[in-house]
Backbone as a ProteinNet text record, in pm:
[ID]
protein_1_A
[PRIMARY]
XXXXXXXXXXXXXXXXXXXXXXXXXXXXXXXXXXXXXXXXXXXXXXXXXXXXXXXXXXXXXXXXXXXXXXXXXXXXXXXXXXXXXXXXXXXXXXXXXXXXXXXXXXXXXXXXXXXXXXXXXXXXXXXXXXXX
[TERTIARY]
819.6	924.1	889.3	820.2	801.5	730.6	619.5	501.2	566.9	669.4	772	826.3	888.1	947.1	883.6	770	703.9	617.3	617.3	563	611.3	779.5	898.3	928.1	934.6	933.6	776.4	658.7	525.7	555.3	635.2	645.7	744.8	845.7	978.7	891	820.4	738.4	654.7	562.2	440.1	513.6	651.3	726.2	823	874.6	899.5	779.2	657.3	582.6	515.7	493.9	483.9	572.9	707.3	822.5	762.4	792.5	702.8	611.2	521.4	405.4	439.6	522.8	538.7	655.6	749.7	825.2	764.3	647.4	580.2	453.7	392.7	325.7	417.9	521.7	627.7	634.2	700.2	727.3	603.8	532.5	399.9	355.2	364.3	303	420.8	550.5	672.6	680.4	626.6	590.4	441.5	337.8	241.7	309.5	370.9	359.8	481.1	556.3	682.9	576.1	441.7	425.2	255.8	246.2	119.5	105.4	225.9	194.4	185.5	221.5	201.1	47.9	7.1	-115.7	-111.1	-42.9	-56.4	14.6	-76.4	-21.8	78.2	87.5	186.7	156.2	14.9	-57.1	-83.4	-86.9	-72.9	22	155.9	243	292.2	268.3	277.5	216.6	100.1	55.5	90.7	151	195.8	370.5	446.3	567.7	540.1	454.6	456.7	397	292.1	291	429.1	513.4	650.5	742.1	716.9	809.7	718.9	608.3	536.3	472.9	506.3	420.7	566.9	713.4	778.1	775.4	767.5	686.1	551.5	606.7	445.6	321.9	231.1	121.6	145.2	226.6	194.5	115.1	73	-50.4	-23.6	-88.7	-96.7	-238.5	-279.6	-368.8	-403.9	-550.5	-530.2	-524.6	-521.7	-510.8	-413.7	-299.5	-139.2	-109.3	-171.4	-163.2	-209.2	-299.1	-375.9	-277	-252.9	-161	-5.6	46.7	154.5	90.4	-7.7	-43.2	-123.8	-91.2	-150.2	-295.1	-401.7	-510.2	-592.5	-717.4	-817.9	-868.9	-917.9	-958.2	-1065.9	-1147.8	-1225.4	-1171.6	-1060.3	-977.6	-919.9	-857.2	-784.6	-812.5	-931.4	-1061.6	-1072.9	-1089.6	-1162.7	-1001.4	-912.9	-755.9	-750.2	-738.4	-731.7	-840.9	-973.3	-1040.5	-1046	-930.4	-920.6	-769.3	-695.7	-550.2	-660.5	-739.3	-785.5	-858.3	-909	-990.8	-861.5	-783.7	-696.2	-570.2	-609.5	-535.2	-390.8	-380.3	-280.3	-253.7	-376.3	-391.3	-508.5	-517.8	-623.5	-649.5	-793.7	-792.8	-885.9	-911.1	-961.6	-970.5	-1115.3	-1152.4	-1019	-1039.8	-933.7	-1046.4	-1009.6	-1117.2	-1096.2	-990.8	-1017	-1101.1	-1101.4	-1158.1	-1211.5	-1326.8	-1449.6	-1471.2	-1380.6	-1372.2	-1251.7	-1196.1	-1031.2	-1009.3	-948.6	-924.3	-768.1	-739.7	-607	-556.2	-481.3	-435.9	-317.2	-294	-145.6	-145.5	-40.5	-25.4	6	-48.9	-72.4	94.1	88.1	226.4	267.5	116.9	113.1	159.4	85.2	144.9	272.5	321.6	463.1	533.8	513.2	604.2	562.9	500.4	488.9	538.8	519	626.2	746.2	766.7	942.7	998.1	878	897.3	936	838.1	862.9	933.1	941.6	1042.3	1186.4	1220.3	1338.6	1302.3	1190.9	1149.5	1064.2	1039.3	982.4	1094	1201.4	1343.1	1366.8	1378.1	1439.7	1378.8	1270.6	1137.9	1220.4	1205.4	1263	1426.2	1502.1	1619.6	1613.6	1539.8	1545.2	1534.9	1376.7	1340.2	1369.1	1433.4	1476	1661.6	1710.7	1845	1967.9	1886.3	1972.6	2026.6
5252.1	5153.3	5040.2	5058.6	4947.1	4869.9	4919	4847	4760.4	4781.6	4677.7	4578.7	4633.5	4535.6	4434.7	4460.4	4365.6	4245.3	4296.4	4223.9	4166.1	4187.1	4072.5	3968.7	3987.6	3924.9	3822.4	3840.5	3775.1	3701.5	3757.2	3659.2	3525.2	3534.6	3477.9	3347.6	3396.9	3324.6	3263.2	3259.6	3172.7	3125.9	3160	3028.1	2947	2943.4	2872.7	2808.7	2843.1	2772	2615.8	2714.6	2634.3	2476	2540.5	2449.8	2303.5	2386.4	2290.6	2182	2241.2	2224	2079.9	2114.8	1994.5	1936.4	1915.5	1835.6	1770.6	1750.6	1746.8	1598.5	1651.9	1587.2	1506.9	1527.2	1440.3	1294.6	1356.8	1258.9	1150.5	1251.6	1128.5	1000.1	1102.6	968.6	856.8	905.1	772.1	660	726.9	643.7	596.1	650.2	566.1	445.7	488.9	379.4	248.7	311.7	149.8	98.6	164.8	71.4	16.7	41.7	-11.8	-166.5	-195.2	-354.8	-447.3	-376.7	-422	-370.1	-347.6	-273.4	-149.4	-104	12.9	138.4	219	375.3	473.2	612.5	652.3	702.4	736.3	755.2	636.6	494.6	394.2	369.5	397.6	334.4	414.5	553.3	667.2	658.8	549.1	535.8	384	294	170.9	273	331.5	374.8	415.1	547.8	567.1	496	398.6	316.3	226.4	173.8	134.2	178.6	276.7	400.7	399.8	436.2	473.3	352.5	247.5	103.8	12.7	-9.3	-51	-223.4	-264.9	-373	-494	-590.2	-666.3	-638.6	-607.2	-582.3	-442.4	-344.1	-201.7	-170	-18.7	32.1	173.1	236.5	405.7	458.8	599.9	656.1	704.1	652.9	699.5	850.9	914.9	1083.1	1124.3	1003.8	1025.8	1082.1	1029.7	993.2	1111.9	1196.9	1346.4	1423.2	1508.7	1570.7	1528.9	1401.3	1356.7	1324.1	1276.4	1200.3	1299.5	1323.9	1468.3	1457.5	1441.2	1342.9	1405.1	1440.9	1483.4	1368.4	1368.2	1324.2	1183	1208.8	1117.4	1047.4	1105.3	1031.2	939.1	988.4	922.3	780.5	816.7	662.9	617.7	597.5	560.5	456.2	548.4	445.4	333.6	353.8	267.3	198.4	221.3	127.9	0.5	86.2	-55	-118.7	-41.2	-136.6	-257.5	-250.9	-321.3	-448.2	-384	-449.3	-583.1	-505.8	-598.5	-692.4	-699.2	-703.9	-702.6	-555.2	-445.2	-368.9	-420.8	-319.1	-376.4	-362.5	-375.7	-268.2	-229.7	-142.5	-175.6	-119.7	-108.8	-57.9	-5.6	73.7	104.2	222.7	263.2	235.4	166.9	165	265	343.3	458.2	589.6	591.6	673.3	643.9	640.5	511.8	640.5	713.8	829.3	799.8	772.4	730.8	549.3	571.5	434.3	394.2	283.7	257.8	165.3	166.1	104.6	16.5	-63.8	-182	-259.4	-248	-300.4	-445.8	-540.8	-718.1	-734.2	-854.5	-925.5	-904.7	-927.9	-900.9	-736.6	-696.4	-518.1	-490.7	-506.9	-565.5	-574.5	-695.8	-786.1	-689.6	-614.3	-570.4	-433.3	-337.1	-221.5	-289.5	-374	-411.2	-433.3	-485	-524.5	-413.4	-320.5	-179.4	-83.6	-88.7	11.2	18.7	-41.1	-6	114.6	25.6	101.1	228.7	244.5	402.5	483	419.7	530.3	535.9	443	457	566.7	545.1	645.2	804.1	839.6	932.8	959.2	898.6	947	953	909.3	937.4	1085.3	1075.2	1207.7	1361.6	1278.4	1426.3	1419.5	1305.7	1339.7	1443	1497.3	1612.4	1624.7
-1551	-1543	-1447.6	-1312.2	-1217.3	-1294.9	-1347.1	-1433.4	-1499.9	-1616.1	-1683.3	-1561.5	-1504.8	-1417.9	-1362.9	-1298.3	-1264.5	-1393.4	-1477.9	-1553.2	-1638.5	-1614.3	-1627.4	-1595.4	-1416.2	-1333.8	-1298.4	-1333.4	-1316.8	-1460.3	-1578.7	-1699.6	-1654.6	-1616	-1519.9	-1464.5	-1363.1	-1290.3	-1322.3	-1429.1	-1489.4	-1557.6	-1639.5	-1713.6	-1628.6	-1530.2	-1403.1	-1380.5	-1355.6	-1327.9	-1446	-1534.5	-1662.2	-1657.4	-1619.2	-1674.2	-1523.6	-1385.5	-1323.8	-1370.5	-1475.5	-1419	-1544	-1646.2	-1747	-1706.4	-1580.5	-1546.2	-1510.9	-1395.9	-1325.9	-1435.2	-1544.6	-1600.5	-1660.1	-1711.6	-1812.8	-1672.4	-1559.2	-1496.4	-1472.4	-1449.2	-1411.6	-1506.1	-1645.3	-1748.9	-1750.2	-1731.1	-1761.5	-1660.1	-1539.5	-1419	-1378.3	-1472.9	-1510.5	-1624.9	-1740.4	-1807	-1794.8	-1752.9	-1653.8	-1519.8	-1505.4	-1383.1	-1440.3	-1529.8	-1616.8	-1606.1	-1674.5	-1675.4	-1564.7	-1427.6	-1322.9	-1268.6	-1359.7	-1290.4	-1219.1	-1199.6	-1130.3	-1196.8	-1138.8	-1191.1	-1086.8	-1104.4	-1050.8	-881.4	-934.9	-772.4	-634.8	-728	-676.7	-630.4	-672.6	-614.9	-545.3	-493.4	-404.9	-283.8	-291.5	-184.8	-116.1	-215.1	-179.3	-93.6	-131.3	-120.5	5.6	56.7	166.7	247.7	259.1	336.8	398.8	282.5	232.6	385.3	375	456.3	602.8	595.7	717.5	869.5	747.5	824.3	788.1	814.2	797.5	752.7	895.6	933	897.4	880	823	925.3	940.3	988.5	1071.4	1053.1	1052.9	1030	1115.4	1060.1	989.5	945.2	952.6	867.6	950.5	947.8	833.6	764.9	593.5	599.7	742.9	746.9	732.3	751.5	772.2	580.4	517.3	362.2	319	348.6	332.2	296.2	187.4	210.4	162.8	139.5	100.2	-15.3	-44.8	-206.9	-256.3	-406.3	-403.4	-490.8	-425.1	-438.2	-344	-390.8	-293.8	-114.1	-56.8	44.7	-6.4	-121.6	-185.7	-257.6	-338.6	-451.2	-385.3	-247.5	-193.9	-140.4	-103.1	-60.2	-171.6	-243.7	-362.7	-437.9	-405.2	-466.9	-384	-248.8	-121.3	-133.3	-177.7	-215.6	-324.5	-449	-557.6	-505.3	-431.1	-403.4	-272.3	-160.6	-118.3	-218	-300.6	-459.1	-426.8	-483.4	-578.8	-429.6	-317.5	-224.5	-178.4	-227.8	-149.2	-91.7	-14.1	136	207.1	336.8	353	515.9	497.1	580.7	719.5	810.8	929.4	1008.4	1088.9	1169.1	1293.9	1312.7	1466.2	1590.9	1640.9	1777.5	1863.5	1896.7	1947.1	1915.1	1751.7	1714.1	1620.3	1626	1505.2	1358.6	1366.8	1228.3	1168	1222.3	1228.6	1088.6	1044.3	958.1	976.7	957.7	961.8	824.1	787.8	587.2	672.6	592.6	619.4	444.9	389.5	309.5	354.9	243	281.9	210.7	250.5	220.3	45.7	-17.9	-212.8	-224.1	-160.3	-156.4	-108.4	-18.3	-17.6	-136.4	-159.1	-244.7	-388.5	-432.9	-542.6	-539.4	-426.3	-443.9	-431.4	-392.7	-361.8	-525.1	-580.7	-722.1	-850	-819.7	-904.4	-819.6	-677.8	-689.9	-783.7	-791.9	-871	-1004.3	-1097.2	-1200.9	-1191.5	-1051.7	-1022.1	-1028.1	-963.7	-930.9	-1066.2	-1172.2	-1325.1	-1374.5	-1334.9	-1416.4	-1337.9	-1244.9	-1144.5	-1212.3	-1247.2	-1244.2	-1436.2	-1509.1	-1626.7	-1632.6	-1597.4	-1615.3	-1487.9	-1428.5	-1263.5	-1249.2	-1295.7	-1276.6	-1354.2	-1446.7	-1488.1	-1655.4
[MASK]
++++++++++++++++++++++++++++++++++++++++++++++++++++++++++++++++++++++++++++++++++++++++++++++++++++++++++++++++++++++++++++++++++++

């Protein structure tokens, strides 16, 4: 009988997970494609957002280590995005002089002005598909 039980409960759970795992992709592509025509995708504007949040201020800074961990994006991926939003100048980055390992990101005034622009249609995207 435990044997059943548990393998009720591990069924329960990989379809909970499942269901995750395609809320999860559903949301992403609808908020890739409302933020397409602006150029940007959903990871992009996750990292424009928390900057948004983290660097309030025009010429704020924050630590691209601060970003580790909130964007769910490897450590390379993560360079490599921050490298085309700099591309395209929406961000721009620079050494920490305290700690020459250390980097610091500030979104430019265009980065700015362009999450200010799609946020709205990220939340649409978000409450289409997460509000119930």
């Amino acid at each position: 009988m435990r044997c059943m039980a548990v393998n009720a409960a591990g069924s329960r759970l990989e379809e909970q997970w499942r269901d995750i795992l395609g809320t999860h992709a559903r949301t992403m592509c609808e908020i890739d494609r409302v933020l397409h025509p602006h150029g940007l995708g959903a990871s992009d504007f996750e990292v424009l957002d928390i900057l948004a949040a983290e660097a309030p201020a025009e010429g704020d800074l924050c630590r691209v280590q601060n970003l580790v961990g909130r964007v769910h994006l490897s450590q390379s991926a993560l360079s490599r995005l921050i490298g085309r939003l700099e591309k395209d100048g929406l961000v721009e980055r620079s050494v920490c002089l305290e700690d020459r390992r250390g980097v610091w990101v500030t979104l430019t005034r265009k980065g700015r002005d362009l999450h200010a622009e799609v946020l709205p249609l990220q939340r649409d995207a978000l409450e289409r598909m997460l509000g119930g």
